[in-house]
Structures are given as C-alpha cells and as structure tokens.
Tab-separated table of C-alpha atoms and ligand atoms in Angstrom:
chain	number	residue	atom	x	y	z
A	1	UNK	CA	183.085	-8.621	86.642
A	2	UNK	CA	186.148	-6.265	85.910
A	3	UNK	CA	184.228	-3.394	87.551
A	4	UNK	CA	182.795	-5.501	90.357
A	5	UNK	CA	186.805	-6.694	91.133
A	6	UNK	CA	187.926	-3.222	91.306
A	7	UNK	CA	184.789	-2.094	93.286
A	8	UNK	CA	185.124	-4.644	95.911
A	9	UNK	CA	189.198	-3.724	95.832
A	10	UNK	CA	188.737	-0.010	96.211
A	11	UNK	CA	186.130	0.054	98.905
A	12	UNK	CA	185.559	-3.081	101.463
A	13	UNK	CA	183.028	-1.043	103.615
A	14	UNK	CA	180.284	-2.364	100.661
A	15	UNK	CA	180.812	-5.717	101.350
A	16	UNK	CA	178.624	-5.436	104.605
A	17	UNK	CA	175.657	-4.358	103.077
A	18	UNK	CA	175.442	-5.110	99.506
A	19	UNK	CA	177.963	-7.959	99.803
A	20	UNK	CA	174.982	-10.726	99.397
A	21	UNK	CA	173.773	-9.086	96.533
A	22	UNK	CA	176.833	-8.548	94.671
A	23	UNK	CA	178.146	-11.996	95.221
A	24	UNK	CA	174.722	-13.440	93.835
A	25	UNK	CA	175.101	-12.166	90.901
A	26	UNK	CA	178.636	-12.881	90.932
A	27	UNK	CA	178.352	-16.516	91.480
A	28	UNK	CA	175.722	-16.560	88.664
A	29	UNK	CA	177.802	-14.626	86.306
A	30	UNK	CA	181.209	-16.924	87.484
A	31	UNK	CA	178.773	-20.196	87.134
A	32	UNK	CA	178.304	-19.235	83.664
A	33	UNK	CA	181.405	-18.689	82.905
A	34	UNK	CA	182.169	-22.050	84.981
A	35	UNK	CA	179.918	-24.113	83.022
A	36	UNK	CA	181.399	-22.614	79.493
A	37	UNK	CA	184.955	-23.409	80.920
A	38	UNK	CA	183.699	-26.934	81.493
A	39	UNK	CA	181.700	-27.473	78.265
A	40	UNK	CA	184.974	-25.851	76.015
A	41	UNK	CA	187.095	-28.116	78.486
A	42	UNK	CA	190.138	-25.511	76.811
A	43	UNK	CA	191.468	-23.352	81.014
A	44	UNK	CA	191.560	-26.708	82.962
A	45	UNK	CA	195.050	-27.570	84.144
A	46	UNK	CA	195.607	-29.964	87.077
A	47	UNK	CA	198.020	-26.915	89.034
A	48	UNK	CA	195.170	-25.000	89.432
A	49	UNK	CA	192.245	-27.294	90.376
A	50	UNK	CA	192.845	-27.572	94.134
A	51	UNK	CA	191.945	-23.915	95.006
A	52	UNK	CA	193.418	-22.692	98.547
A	53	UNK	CA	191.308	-20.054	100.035
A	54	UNK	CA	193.336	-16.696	100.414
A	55	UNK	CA	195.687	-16.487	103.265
A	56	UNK	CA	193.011	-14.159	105.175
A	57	UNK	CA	190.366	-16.821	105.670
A	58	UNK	CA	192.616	-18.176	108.375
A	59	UNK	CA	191.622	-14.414	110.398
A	60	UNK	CA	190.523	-15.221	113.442
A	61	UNK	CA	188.024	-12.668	114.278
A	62	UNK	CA	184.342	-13.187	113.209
A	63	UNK	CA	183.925	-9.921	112.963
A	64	UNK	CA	186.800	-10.314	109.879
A	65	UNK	CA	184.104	-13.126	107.689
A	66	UNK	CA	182.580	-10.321	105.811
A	67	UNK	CA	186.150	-8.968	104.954
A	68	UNK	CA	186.770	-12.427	104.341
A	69	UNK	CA	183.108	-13.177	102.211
A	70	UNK	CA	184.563	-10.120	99.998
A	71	UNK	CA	188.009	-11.401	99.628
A	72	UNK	CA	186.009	-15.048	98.775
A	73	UNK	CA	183.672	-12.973	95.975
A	74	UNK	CA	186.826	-11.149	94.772
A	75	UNK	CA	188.705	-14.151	94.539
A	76	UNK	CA	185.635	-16.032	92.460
A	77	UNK	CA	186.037	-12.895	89.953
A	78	UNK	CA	189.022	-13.102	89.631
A	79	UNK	CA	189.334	-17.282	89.121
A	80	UNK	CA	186.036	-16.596	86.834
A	81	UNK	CA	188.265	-14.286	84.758
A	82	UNK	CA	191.444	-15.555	84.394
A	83	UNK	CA	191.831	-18.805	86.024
A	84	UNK	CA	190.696	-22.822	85.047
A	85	UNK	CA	187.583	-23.852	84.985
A	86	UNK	CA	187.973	-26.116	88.276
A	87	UNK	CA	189.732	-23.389	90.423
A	88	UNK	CA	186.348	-20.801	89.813
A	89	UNK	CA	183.843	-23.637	90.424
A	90	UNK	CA	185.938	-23.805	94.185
A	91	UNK	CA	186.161	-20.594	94.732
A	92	UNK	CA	182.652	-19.796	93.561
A	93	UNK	CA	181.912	-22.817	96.380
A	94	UNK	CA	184.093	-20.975	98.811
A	95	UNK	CA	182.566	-17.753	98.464
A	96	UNK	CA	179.269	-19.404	98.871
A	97	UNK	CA	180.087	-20.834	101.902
A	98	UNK	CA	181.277	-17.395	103.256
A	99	UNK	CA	178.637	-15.762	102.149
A	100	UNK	CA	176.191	-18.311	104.281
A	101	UNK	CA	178.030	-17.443	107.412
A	102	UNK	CA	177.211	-14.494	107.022
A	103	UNK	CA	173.998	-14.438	106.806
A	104	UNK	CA	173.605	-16.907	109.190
A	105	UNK	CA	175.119	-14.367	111.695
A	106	UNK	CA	173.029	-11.751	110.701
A	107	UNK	CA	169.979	-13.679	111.841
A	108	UNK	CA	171.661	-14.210	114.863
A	109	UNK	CA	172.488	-10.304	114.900
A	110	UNK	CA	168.902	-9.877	114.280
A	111	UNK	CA	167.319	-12.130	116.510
A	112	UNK	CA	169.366	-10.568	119.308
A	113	UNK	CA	167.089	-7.345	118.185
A	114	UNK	CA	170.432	-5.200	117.517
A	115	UNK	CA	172.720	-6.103	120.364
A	116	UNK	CA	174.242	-8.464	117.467
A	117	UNK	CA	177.819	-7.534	117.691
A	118	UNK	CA	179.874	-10.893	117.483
A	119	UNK	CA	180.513	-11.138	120.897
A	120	UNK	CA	177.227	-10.851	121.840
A	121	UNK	CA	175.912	-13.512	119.405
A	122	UNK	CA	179.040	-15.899	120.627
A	123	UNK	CA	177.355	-15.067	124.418
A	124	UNK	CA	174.032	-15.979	123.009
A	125	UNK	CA	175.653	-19.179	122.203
A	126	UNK	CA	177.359	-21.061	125.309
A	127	UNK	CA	173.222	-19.341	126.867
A	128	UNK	CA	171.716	-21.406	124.571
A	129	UNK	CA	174.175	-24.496	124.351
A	130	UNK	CA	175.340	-23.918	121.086
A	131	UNK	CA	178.491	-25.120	121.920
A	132	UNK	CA	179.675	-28.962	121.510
A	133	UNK	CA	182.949	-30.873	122.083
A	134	UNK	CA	184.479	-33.319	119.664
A	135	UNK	CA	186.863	-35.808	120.348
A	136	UNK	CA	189.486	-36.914	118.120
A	137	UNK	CA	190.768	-40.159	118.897
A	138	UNK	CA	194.521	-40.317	119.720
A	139	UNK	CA	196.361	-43.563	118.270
A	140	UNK	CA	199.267	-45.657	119.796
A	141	UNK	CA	201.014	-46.077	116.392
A	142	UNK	CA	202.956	-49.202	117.510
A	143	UNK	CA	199.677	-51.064	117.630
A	144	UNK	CA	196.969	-48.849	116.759
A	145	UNK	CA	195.225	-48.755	120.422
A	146	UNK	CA	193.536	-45.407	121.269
A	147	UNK	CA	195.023	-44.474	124.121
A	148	UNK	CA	192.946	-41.238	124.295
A	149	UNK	CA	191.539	-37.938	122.568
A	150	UNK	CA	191.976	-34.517	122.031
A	151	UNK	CA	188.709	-32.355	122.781
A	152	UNK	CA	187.894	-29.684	120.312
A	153	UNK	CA	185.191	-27.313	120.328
A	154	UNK	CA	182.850	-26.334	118.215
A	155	UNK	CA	180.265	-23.573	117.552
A	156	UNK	CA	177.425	-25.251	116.260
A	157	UNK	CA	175.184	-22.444	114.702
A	158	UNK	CA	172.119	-23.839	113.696
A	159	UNK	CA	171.235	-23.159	109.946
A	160	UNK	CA	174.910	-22.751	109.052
A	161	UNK	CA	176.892	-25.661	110.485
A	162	UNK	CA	180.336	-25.759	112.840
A	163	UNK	CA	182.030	-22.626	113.208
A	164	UNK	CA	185.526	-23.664	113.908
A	165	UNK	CA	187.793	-22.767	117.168
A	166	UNK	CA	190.201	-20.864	115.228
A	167	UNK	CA	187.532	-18.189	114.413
A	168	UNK	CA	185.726	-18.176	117.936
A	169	UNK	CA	187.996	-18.552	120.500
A	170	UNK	CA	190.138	-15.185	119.857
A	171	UNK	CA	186.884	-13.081	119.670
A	172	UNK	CA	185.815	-14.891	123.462
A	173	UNK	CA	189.663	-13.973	124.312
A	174	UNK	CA	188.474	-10.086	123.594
A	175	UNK	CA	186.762	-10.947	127.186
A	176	UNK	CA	185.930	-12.607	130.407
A	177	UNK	CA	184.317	-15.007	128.332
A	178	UNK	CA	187.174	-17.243	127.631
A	179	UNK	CA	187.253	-17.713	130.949
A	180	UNK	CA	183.587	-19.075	131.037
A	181	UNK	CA	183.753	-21.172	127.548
A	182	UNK	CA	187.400	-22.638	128.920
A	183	UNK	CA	185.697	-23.118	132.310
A	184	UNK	CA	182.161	-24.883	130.090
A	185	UNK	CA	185.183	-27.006	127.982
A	186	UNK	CA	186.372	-28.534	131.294
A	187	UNK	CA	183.248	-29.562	133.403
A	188	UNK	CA	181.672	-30.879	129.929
A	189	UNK	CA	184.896	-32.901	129.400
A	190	UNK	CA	184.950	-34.149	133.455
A	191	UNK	CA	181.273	-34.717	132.705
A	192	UNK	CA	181.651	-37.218	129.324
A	193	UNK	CA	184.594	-39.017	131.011
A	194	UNK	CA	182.991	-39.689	134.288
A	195	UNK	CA	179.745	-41.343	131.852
A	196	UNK	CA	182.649	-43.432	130.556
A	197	UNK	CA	184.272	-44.403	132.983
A	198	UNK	CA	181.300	-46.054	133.757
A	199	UNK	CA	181.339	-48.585	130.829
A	200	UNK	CA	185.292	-48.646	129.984
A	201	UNK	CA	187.425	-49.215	133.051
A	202	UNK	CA	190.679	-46.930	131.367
A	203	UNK	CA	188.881	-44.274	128.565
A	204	UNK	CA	192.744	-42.948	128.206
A	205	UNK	CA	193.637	-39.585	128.438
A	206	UNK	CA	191.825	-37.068	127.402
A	207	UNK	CA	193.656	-33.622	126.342
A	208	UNK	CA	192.053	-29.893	126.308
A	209	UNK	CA	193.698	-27.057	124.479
A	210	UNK	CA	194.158	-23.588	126.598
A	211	UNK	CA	195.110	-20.362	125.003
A	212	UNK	CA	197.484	-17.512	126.418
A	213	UNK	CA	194.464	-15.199	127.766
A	214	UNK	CA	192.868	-18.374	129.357
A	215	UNK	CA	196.272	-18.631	131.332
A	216	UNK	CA	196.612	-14.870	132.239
A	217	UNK	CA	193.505	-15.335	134.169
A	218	UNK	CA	194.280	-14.733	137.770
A	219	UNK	CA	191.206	-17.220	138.410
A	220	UNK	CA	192.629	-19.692	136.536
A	221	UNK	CA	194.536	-22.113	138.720
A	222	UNK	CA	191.640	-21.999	141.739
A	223	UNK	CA	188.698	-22.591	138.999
A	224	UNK	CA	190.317	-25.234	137.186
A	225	UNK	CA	190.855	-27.092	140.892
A	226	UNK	CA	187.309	-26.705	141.872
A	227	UNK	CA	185.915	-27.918	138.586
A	228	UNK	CA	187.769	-30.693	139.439
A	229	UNK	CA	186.991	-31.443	142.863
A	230	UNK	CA	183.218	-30.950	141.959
A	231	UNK	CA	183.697	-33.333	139.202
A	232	UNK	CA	185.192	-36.401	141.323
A	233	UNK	CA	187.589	-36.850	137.973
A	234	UNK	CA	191.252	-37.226	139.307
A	235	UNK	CA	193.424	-34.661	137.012
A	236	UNK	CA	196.086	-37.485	135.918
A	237	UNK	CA	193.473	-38.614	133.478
A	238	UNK	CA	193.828	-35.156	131.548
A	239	UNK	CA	196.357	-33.135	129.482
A	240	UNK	CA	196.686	-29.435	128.742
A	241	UNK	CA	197.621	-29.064	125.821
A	242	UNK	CA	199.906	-25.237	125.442
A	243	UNK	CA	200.720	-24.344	122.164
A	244	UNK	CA	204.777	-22.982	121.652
A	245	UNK	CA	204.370	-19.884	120.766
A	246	UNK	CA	202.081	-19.209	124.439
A	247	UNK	CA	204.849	-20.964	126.384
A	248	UNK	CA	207.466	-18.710	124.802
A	249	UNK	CA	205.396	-15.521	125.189
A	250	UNK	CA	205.951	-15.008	129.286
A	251	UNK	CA	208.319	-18.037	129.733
A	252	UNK	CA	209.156	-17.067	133.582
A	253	UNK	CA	205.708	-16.749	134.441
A	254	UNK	CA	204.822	-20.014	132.583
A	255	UNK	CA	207.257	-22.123	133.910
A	256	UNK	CA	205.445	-21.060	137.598
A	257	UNK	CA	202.292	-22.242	136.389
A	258	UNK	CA	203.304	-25.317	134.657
A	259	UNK	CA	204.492	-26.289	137.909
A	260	UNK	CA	201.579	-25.936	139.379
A	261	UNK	CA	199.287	-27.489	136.978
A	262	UNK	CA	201.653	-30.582	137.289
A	263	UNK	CA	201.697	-30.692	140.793
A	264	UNK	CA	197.868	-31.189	140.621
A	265	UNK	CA	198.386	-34.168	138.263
A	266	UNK	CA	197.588	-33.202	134.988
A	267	UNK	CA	200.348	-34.022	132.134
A	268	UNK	CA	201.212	-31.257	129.895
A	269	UNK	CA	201.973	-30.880	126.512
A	270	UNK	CA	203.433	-28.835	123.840
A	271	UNK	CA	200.670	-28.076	120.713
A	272	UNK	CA	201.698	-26.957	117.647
A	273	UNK	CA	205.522	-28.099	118.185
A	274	UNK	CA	207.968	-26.541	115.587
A	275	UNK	CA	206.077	-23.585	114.464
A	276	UNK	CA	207.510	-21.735	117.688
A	277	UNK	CA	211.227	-20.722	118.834
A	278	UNK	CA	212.117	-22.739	121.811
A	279	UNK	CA	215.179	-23.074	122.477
A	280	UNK	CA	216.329	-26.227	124.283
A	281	UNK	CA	217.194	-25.367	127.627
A	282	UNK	CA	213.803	-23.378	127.923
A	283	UNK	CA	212.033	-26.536	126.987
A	284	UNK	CA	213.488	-28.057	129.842
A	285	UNK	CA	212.760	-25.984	132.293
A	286	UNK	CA	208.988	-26.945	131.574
A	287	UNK	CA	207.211	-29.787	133.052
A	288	UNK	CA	206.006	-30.817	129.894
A	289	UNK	CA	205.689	-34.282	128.745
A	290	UNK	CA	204.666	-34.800	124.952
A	291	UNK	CA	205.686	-32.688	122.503
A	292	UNK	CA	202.904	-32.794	119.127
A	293	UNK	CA	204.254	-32.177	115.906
A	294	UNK	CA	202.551	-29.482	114.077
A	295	UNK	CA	200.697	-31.128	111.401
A	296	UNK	CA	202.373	-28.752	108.431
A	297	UNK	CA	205.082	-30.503	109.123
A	298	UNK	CA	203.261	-34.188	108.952
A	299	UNK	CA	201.584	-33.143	105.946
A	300	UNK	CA	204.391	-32.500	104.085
A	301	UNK	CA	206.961	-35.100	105.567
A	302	UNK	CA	206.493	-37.845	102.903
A	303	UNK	CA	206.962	-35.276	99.679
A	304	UNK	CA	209.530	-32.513	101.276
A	305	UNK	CA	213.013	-33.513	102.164
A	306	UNK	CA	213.268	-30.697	104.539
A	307	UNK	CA	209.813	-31.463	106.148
A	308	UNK	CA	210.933	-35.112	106.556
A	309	UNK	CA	214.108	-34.099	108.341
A	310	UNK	CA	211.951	-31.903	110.581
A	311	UNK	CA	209.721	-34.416	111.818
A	312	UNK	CA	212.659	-36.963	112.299
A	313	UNK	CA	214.681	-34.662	114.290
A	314	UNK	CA	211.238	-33.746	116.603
A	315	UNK	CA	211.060	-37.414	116.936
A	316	UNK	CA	214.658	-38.048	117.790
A	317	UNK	CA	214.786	-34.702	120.079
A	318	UNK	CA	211.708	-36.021	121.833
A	319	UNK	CA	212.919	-39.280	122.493
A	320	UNK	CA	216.357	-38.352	124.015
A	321	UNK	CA	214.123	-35.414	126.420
A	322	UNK	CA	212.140	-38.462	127.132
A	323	UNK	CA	209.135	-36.518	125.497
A	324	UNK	CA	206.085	-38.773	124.249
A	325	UNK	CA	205.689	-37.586	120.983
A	326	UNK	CA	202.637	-36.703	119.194
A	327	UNK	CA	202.066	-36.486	115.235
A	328	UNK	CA	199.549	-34.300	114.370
A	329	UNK	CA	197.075	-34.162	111.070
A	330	UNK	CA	197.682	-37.269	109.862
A	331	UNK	CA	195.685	-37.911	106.441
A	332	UNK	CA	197.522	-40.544	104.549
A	333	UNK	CA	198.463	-44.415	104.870
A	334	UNK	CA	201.603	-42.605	103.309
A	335	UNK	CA	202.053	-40.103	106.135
A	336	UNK	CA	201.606	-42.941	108.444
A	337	UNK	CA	204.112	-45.660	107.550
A	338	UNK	CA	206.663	-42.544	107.359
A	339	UNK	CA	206.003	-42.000	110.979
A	340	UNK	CA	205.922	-45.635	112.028
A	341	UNK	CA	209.284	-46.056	110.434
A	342	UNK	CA	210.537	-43.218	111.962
A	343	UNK	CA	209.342	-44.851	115.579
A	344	UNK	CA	206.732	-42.066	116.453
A	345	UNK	CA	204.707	-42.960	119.537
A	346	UNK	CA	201.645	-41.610	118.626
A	347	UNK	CA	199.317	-39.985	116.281
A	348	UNK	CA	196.126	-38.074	115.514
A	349	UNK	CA	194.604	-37.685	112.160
A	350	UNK	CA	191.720	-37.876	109.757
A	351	UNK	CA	192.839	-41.201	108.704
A	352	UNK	CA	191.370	-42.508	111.922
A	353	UNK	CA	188.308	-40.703	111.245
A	354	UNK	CA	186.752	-36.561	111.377
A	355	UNK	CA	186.412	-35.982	115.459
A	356	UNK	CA	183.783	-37.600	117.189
A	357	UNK	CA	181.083	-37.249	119.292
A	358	UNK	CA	181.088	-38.226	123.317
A	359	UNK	CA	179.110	-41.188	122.449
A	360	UNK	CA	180.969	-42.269	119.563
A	361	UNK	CA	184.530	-42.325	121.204
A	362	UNK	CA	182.576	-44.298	124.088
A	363	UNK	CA	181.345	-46.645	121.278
A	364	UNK	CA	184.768	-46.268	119.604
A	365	UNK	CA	186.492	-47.540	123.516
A	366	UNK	CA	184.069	-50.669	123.829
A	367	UNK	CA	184.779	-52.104	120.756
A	368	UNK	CA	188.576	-52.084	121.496
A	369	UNK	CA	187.668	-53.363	124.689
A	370	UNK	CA	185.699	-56.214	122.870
A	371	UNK	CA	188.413	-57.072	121.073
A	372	UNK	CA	187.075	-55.373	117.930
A	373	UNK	CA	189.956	-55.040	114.865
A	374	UNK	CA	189.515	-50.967	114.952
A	375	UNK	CA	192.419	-49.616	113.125
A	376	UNK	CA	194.530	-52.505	113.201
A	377	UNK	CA	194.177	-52.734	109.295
A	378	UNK	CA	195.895	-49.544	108.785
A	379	UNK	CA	198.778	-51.579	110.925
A	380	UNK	CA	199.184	-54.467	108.983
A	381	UNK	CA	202.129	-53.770	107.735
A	382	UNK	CA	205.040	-53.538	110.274
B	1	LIG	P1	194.959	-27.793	117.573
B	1	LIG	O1	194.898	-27.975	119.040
B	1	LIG	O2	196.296	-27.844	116.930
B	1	LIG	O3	193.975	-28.884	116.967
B	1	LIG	C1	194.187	-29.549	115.775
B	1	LIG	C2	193.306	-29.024	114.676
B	1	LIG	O4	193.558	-29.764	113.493
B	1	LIG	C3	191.830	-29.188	114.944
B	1	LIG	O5	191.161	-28.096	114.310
B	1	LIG	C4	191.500	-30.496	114.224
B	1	LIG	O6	190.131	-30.631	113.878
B	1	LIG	C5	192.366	-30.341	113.018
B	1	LIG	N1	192.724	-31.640	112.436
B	1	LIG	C6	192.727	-32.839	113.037
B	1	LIG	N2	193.125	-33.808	112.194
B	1	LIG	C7	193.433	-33.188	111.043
B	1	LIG	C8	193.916	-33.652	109.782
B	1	LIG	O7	194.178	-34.828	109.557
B	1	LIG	N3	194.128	-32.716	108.821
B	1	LIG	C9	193.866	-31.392	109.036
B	1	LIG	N4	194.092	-30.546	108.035
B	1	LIG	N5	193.393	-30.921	110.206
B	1	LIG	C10	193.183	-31.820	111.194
B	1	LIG	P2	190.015	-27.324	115.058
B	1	LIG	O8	189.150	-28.270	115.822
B	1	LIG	O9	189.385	-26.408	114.068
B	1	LIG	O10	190.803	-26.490	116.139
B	1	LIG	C11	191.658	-25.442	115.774
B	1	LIG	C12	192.398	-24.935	116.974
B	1	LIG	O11	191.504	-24.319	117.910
B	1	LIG	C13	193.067	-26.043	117.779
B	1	LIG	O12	194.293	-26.386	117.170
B	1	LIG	C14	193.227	-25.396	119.133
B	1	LIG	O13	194.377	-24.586	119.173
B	1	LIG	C15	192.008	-24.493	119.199
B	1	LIG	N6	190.971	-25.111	120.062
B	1	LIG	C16	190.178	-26.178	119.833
B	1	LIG	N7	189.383	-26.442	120.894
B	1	LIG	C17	189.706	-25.525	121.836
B	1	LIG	C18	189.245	-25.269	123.192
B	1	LIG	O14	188.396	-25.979	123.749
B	1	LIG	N8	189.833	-24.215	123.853
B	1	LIG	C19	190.814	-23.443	123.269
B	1	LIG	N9	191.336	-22.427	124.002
B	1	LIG	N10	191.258	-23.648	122.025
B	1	LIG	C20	190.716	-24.674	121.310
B	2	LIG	MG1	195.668	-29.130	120.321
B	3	LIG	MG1	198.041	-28.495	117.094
C-alpha cells in the first residue's frame, strides 16, 4: 500500500491505464484491512467516520474523474493505513464509485469507436436523449404550499447512474454545445409545463439555471424568445436563475441583458447568494427579484454563530430590497424552524424530498390541489 501511495503520488499519468487494476487490488487489500479494523473495533472514532471526499472531486471537468478516481484510490490507502475503520470503508466506497465512472465512460469512449474524448461522449448524449430534467419542489415556508421548482439536469449514463451538472455543464461550456443543452433545458421545461398546465390551473413557477458562457452567446436573447413563442408558454411563468459570481463577472454588460430578459417577462434571480462580492448598489442596478441563499450557509446556520448571522442578515437585506428570498439545501426540521423563525419566504431542500421527475411534481401539484396534507406536517409547529 505504502508503495502503491507513493506510486500513484509521483506519477498520475498511470492512473488512466492501470488505474482499474491498481484500485482492485487496493480496495481488496483496504477491505481487509477494513474488516480487521471492524472485527478489533480498536481505530474507530466518531471524528473520522463521516469521510468528505477530497476537495478535487468537486473538479468540474470529466476529463478530471480519472485524476479524481486516483486521488479516490490514494485517499482509500491512505484511510486503509492510518485512518478508522469507518473513514476507509467510505473512502474505499468512494473510490469505487469513481472508479465505475470511469469505466462507464470508457465504454462510452469505446462505443464511439475512438472519437471518445468527453465532449464527444457528452454529444453522444443530448443524440441519444441521455439527458433528463429534475424538478425540485420549491416551498412557501409560511404554509408549506409549493409554489414552484427549480429544474436541474442530469446526465443519465446508462450502466453508471446520474452524472451531476457540476461535472457536465463546464465541459459543454468548452463549446457551442451549451448553447444546444441550455437551448434542450428550455423547450423540455416549456414542454412539461404546458402538459401541466393541462391538469393544474397555476403549476407555479418554474426556475432554470444559466451559466456565464450560456449568456455570452450572441444567440442567446433571439433563441430563448423563439423557444418561447414556439412553445405558447408565456415567460412570467419562469425564472432564470444567475448565480453571483456570473453577475459580477461583466456587470455592465449584465445589467443590459437583465433588462432585457425582464422586459420579456421572466423574473430573475440571484443563485448561490453570499458566496459572491456584490456590493449593494450593484445589486440594485439589477432587475433581479429573489435572492437564494447559498445552501453552505443554510447548512450550517443552526450550529455556527457566524453562519446564523449570515443567513439573518440575507433575510433582513432581502426584505428591505424587497427581494423574495430563497433558502437553499435545506436538510433538517432543525434548519427549517431556524428559517421560519427568522421569516424566510421560501425554501428548497431534501427535506421535501431528492428532485423529482415531470410526472411526479405534476402528481406532487394535484394532490395540493386536492387538498392533500403534503408537507404541512413539517409546519405544525408555528
Ligand atoms: P444550484 O442551481 O445551486 O442547484 C442546487 C444544487 O443543490 C443542485 O445540485 C441540487 O440537487 C442540490 N441540492 C438540492 N437540495 C439539496 C440539499 O438539501 N442538500 C444538498 N447538499 N444539496 C442539495 P445539482 O442538481 O447537482 O446541480 C448543481 C449545479 O449545476 C446547480 O447548482 C446549477 O448551478 C447547475 N445546473 C443544474 N442544472 C443546470 C442547467 O440546466 N443548466 C445550467 N447551466 N446549470 C445547471
Ligand atoms: Mg440554481
Ligand atoms: Mg444554488
């Protein structure tokens, strides 16, 4: 294992080839030593049972995941050698995991008989309709009504699972074809909302994440309009959501666009709010609406004094901008009440459920129209 750690530190270029290999036996040898950590019961300690993947698996690029399998196998060493018991059986799972993506690509490399660069693969995919959109219900946390969603892709390569956006999306930025997944996003969002509309009389608002490359596009603006004309979906029923750090980026040339997009009807919003640098007299010069707390932030608000006071003072800010404001990431009954008491308008989160299907936020939308408790237990209290 020593040897196999300072292999896989001195050279990374054998990670692409022998990298399955290697971490086979690796996992075997780190299951071993897994299974003796368990059975002596003597490493464990609670600090080190949740294991957080290195800082690297949150690289964007596919073309990173087999710099990221090795850092996973390195990492399983490593935790095999001189950490608990619990934090190499995650890792080991971790590096598994990586390891399957990769693969999984590679067949996708090879069934594209050698043209399998990433890009080419992620092509492949929006040919073949690999690509889905989830919804993830948005929550009126006065009452716990959804008054909406947020759509979020997904690459959904078969015999691996859901590659997330956060690995996709900046290697379809490398090209035009942001512009076509962006331009896929929109009609297949028009397209699920006009089905609803035909069974729920107001679905809510529905809001779609854009990046800073699908802005730049000069195509942008006149696409986006006749996606929606073709669609017969008025914009008002949709939000874009902008992330700070892209609004702060070319600020002059935003504010132009913003205008325009809001002109059209469409409501605008602020993603990611807090982990940016606005100042306050650029946010106002946007025609922004809701700003959504980032959800490091949320997820830290009920155990961090300093997180707490952030999250108040986004809630306070947005109320005296006259902002709706969004909390992102909720997970806890916990995080919750702290946001209720601290008169948040609204909320997203895994407490209200993983995102959804099309047909289960149209199932989710009767049953409130029914009359149906929904979350309403998670409201109880105030
Ligand atoms: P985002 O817009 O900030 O979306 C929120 C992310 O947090 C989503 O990850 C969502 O699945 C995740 N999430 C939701 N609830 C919770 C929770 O309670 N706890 C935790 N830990 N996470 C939660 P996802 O779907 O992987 O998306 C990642 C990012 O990719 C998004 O961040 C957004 O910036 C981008 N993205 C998603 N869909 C699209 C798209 O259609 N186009 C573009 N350009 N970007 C997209
Ligand atoms: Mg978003
Ligand atoms: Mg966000």
């Amino acid at each position: 294992l020593v040897v196999l750690v300072m292999v896989l530190r001195a050279d990374r270029s054998v990670a692409n080839t022998t990298l399955a290999v290697l971490t086979l036996i690796s996992i075997a040898v780190a299951g071993t030593m897994v299974v003796q950590g368990f059975s002596s019961g003597s490493r464990a300690t609670p600090a080190e049972a949740r294991y957080v993947p290195p800082a690297s698996a949150a690289l964007p690029q596919l073309s990173c995941i087999d710099d990221l399998a090795g850092d996973a196998v390195l990492s399983a060493c490593e935790k095999a050698l001189f950490g608990s018991a619990e934090s190499a059986a995650a890792a080991v799972a971790y590096a598994a995991n990586q390891i399957t993506l990769l693969i999984s690509l590679g067949d996708v490399a090879t069934a594209n008989k050698g043209a399998g660069s990433d890009l080419m693969a992620l092509r492949r995919a929006v040919e073949r309709d690999e690509l889905v959109i989830l919804y993830q219900p948005k929550v009126d946390l006065r009452d716990g009504r959804v008054v909406g969603a947020e759509a979020l892709i997904r690459w959904r390569l078969p015999g691996h699972g859901d590659i997330s956006p956060a690995q996709f999306i900046p290697l379809a930025e490398e090209s035009n074809l942001i512009q076509e997944i962006g331009e896929w996003v929109l009609k297949r969002v028009c397209r699920d909302y006009g089905a609803w509309q035909q069974q729920v009389p107001k679905p809510g608002r529905i809001s779609i994440n854009l990046s800073l490359k699908q802005l730049r596009q000069a195509e942008f603006l006149t696409r986006y309009r006749s996606v929606f004309d073709e669609s017969g979906v008025a914009p008002s029923n949709f939000e874009l959501e902008i992330t700070e750090t892209t609004l702060m980026t070319e600020a002059g040339r935003m504010v132009r666009l913003l205008d325009e997009l809001h002109a059209m009807g469409l409501h605008l919003s602020i993603d990611d709010f807090g982990t940016g640098y606005s100042s306050l007299s650029a946010l106002q010069q946007f025609p922004v609406g809701t700003l959504k707390i980032d959800q490091s932030f949320v997820r830290h608000a009920t155990v961090s004094r300093e997180d707490a006071t952030l999250v108040r003072t986004i809630i306070e800010m947005g109320k005296n901008l006259d902002l709706e404001v969004v909390a992102e990431g909720i997970e806890s009954q916990q995080q919750l009440d702290f946001l209720r008491s601290r008169n948040c308008h609204y909320g997203q989160g895994r407490l209200f459920g993983e995102p959804m299907t099309a047909t289960d936020f149209l199932q989710l939308l009767l049953a409130q129209v029914r009359g149906e408790e929904g979350y309403g237990r998670m409201f109880a209290g105030g």
